[in-house]
XYZ file of N, CA and C in Angstrom:
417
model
N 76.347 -23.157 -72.037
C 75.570 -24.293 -72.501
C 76.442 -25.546 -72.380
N 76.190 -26.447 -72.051
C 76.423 -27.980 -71.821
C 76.786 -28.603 -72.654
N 77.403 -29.409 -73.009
C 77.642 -30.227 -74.100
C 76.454 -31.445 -74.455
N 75.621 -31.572 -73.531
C 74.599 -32.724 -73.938
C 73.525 -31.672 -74.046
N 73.806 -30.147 -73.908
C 72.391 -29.472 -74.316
C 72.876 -28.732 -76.114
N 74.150 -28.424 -76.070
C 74.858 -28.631 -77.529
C 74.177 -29.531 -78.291
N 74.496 -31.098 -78.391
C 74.336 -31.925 -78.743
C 72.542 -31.839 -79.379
N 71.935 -32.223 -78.140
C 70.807 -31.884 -78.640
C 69.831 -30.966 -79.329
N 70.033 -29.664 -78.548
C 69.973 -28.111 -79.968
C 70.521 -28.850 -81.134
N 71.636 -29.521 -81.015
C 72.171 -29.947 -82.922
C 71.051 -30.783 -83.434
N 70.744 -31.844 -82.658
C 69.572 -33.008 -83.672
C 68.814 -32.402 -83.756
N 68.053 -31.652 -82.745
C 66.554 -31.205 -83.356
C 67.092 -30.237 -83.923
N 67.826 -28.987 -84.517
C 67.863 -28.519 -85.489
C 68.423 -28.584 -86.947
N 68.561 -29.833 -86.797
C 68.694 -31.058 -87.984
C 67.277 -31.447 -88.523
N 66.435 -31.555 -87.262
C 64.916 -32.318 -87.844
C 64.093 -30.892 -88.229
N 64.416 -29.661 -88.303
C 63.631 -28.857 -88.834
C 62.827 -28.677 -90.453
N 64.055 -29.486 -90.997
C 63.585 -29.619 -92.366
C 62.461 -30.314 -92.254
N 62.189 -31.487 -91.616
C 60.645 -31.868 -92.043
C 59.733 -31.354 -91.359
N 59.833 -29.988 -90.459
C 58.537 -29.342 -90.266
C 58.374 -28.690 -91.565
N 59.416 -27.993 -92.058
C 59.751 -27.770 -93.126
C 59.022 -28.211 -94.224
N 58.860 -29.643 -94.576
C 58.782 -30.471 -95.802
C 56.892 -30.395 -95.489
N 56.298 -30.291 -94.070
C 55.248 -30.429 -93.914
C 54.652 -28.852 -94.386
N 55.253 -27.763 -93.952
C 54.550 -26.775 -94.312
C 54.372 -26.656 -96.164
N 55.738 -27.414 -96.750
C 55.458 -27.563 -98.252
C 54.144 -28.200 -98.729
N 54.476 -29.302 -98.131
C 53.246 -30.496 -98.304
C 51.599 -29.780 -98.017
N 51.664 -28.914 -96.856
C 50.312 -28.364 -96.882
C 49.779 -27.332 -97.772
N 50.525 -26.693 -98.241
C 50.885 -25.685 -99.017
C 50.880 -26.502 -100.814
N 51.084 -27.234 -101.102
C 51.220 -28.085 -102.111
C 49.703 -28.440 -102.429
N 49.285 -29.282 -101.251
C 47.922 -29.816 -101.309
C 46.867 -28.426 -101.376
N 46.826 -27.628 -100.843
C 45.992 -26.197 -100.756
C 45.984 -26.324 -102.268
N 47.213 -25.870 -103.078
C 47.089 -25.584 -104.291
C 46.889 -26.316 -105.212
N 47.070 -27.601 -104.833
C 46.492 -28.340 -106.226
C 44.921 -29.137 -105.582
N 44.236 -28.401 -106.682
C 42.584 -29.142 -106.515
C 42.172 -30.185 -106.395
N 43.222 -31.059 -107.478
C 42.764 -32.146 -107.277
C 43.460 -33.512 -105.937
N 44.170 -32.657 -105.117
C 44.307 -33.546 -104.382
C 43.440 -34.127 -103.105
N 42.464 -33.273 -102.962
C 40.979 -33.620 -102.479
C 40.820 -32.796 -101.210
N 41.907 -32.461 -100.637
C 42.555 -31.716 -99.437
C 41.455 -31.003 -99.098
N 40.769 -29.929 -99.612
C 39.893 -29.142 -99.335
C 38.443 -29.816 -99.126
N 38.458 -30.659 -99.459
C 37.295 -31.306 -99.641
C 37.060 -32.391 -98.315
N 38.012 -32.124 -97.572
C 37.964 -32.790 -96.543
C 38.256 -31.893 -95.088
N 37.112 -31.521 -94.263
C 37.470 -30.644 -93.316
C 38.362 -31.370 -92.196
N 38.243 -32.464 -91.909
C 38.752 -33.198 -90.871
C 40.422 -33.444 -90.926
N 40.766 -33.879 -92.138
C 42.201 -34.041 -92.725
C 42.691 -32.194 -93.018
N 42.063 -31.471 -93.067
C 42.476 -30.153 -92.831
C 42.815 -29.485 -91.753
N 41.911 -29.984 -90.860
C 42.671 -29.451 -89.142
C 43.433 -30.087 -88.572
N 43.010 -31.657 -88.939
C 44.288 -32.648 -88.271
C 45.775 -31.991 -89.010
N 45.746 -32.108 -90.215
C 47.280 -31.508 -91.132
C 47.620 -30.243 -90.288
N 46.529 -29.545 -90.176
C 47.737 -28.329 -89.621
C 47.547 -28.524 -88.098
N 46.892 -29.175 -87.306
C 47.405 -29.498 -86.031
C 48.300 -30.125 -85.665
N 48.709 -30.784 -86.454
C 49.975 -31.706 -86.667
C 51.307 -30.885 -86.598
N 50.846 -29.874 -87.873
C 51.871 -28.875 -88.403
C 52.586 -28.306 -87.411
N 51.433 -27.552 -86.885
C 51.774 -26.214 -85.834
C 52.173 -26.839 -84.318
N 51.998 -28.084 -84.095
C 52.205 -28.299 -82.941
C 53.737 -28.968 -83.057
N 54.379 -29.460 -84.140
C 55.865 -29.796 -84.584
C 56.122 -28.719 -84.307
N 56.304 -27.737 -84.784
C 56.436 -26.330 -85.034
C 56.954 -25.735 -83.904
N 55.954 -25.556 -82.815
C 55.823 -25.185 -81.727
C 56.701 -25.629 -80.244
N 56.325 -27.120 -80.628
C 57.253 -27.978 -79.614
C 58.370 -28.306 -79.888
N 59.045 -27.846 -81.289
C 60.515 -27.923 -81.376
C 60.928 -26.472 -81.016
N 60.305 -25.572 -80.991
C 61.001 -24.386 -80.304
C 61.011 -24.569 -78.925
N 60.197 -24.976 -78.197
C 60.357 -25.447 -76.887
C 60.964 -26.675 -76.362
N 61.232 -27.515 -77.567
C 62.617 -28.006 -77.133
C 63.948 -27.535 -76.809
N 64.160 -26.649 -77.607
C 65.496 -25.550 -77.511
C 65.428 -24.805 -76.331
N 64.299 -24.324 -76.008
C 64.493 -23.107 -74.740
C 64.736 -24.532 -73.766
N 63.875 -25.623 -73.607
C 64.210 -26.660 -72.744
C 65.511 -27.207 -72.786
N 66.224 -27.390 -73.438
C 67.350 -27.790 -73.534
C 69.180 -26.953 -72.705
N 68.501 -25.780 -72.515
C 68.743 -24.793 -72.003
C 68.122 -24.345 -70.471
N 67.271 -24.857 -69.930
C 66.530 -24.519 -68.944
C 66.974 -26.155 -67.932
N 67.081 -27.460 -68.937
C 67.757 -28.458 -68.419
C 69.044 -28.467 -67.598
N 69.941 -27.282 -68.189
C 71.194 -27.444 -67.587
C 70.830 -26.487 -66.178
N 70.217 -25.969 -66.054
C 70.025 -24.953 -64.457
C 69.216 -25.994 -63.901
N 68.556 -27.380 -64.249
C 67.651 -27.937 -63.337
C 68.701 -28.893 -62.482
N 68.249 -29.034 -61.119
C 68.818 -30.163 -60.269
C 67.977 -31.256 -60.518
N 68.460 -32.288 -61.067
C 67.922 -33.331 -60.970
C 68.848 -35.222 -61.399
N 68.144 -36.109 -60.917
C 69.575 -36.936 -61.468
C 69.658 -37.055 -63.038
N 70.661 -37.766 -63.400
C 70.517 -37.791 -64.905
C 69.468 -38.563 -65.818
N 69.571 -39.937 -64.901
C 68.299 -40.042 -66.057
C 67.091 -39.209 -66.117
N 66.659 -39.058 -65.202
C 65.620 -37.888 -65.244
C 66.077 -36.388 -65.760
N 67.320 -36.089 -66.347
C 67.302 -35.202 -66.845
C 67.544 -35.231 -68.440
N 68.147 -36.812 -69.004
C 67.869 -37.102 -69.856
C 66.295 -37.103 -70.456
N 65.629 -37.713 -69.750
C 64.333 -37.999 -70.056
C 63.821 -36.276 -70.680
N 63.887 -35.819 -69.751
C 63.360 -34.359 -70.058
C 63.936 -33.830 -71.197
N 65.144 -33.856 -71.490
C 65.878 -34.008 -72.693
C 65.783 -34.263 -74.229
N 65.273 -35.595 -73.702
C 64.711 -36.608 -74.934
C 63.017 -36.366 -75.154
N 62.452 -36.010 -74.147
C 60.917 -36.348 -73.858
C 60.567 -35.479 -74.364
N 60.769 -34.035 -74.150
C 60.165 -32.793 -75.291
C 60.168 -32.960 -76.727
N 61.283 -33.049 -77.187
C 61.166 -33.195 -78.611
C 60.585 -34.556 -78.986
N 60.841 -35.508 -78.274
C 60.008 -37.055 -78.829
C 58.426 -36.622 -78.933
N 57.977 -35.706 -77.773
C 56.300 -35.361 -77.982
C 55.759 -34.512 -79.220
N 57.380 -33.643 -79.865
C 56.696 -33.200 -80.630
C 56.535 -34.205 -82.151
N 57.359 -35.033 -81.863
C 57.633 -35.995 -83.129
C 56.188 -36.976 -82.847
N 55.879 -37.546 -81.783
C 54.381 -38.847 -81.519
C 53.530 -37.632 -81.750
N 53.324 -36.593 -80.969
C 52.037 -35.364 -81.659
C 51.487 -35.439 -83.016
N 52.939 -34.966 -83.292
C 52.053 -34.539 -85.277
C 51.975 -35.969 -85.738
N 52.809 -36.753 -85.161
C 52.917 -38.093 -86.154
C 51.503 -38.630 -86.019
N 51.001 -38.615 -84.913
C 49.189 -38.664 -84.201
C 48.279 -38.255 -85.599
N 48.479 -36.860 -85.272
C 47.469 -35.842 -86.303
C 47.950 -36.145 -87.713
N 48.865 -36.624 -88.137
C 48.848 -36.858 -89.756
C 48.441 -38.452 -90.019
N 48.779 -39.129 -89.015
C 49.078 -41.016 -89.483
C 47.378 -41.070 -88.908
N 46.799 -40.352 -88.657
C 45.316 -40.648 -88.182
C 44.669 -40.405 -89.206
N 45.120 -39.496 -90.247
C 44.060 -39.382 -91.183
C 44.641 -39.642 -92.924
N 45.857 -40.190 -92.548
C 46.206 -40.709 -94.001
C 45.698 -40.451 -95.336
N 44.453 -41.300 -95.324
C 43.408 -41.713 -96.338
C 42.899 -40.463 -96.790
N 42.546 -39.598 -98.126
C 42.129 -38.500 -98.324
C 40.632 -38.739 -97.945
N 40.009 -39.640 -97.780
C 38.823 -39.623 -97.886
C 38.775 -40.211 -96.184
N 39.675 -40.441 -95.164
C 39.309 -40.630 -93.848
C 37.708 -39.534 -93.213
N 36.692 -39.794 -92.540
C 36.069 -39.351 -91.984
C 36.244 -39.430 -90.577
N 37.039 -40.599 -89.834
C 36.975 -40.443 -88.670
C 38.460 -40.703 -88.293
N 39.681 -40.042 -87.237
C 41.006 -40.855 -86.841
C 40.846 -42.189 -86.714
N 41.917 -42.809 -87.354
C 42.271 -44.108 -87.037
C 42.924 -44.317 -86.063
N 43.772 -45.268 -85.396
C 44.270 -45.643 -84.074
C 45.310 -44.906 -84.029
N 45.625 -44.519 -84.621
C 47.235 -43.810 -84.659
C 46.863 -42.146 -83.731
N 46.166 -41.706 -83.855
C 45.415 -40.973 -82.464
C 46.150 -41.550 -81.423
N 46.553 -42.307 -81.339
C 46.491 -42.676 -79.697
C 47.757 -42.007 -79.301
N 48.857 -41.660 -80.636
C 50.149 -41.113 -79.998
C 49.822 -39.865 -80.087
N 48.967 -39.210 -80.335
C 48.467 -37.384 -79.752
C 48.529 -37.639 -78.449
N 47.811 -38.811 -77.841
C 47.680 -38.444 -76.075
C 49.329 -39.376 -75.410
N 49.961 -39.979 -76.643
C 50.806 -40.109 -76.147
C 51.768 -39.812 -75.960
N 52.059 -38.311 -76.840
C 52.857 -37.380 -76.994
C 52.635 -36.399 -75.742
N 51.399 -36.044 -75.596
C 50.776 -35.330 -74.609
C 51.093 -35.774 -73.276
N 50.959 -36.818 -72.685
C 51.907 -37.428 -71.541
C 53.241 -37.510 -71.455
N 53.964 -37.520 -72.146
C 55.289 -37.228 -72.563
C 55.658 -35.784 -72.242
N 54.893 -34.868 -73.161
C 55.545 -33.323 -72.937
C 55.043 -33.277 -71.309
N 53.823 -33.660 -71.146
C 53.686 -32.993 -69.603
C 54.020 -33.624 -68.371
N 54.493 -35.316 -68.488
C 55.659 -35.456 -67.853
C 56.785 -35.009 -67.929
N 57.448 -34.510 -68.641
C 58.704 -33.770 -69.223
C 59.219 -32.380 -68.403
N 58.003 -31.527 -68.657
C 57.298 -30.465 -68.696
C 57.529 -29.849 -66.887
N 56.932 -30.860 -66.456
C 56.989 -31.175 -64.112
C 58.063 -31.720 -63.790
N 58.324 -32.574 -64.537
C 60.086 -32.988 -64.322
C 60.742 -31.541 -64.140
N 60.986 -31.090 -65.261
C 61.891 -30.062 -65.664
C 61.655 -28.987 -64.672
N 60.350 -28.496 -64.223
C 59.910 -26.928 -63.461
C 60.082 -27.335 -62.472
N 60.230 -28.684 -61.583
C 60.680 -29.305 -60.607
C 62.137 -29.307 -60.057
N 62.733 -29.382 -61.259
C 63.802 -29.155 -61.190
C 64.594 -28.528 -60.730
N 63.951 -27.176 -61.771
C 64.259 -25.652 -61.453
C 64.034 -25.103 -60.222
N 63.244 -25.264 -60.139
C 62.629 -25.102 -58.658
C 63.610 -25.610 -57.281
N 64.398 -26.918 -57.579
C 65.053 -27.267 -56.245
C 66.890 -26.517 -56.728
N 66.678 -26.084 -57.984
C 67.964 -25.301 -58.046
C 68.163 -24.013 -57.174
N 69.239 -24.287 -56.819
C 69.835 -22.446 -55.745
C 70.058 -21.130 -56.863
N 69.161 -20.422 -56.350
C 69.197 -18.878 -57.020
C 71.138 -18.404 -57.295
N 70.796 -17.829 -58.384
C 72.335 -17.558 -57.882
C 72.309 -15.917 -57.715
């Protein structure tokens, strides 16, 4: 492993605590009634789409971070790929929670817009990276 793929495995497994703090938080709200949580289907799927997709895309930051050092590519573009996975999983959930704030939201607010902008991110990231791999020599 690399020292800039070191590095990075270290921050994002630094930021685990607040997937962390989110599975509390959902788990918190479930159980107390009166925080309205249930009473709202929309702020219930956004919360855990939020959840599970932090979740998800910080483990695939790590295998990426690792799959970076076998890719040929120049550096900034291998930075990017670097930086770009885990930033999608941070604009994702930040999307699905900052969209529905308000317990009583019925519809996302603008803050939606970083779901699809997270989403361009991982899947530019994503072709960068398998591109990569791809022009690397078998060993």
């Amino acid at each position: 492993m690399t020292r800039e793929a070191r590095m990075m495995s270290g921050i994002i497994l630094i930021t685990l605590p607040t997937i962390q703090y989110g599975g509390y938080f959902l788990l918190t709200s479930l159980m107390n009634k009166g925080s309205g949580y249930m009473e709202n289907p929309l702020r219930q799927n956004f919360f855990r789409a939020g959840h599970a997709h932090a979740g998800v895309i910080v483990i695939l930051s790590l295998v990426c971070q690792m799959l970076a050092d076998g890719a040929v590519l120049p550096d900034p573009l291998l930075w990017f790929v670097r930086i770009g996975v885990p930033l999608s999983a941070i604009l994702i959930s930040s999307g699905f929670f900052f969209s529905v704030l308000p317990p009583t939201a019925t519809q996302p607010s603008g803050a939606v817009a970083l779901i699809y902008l997270g989403a361009v991110v991982l899947a530019f990231s994503a072709v960068i990276l398998g591109a990569g791999l791809l022009r690397s020599q078998p060993s």
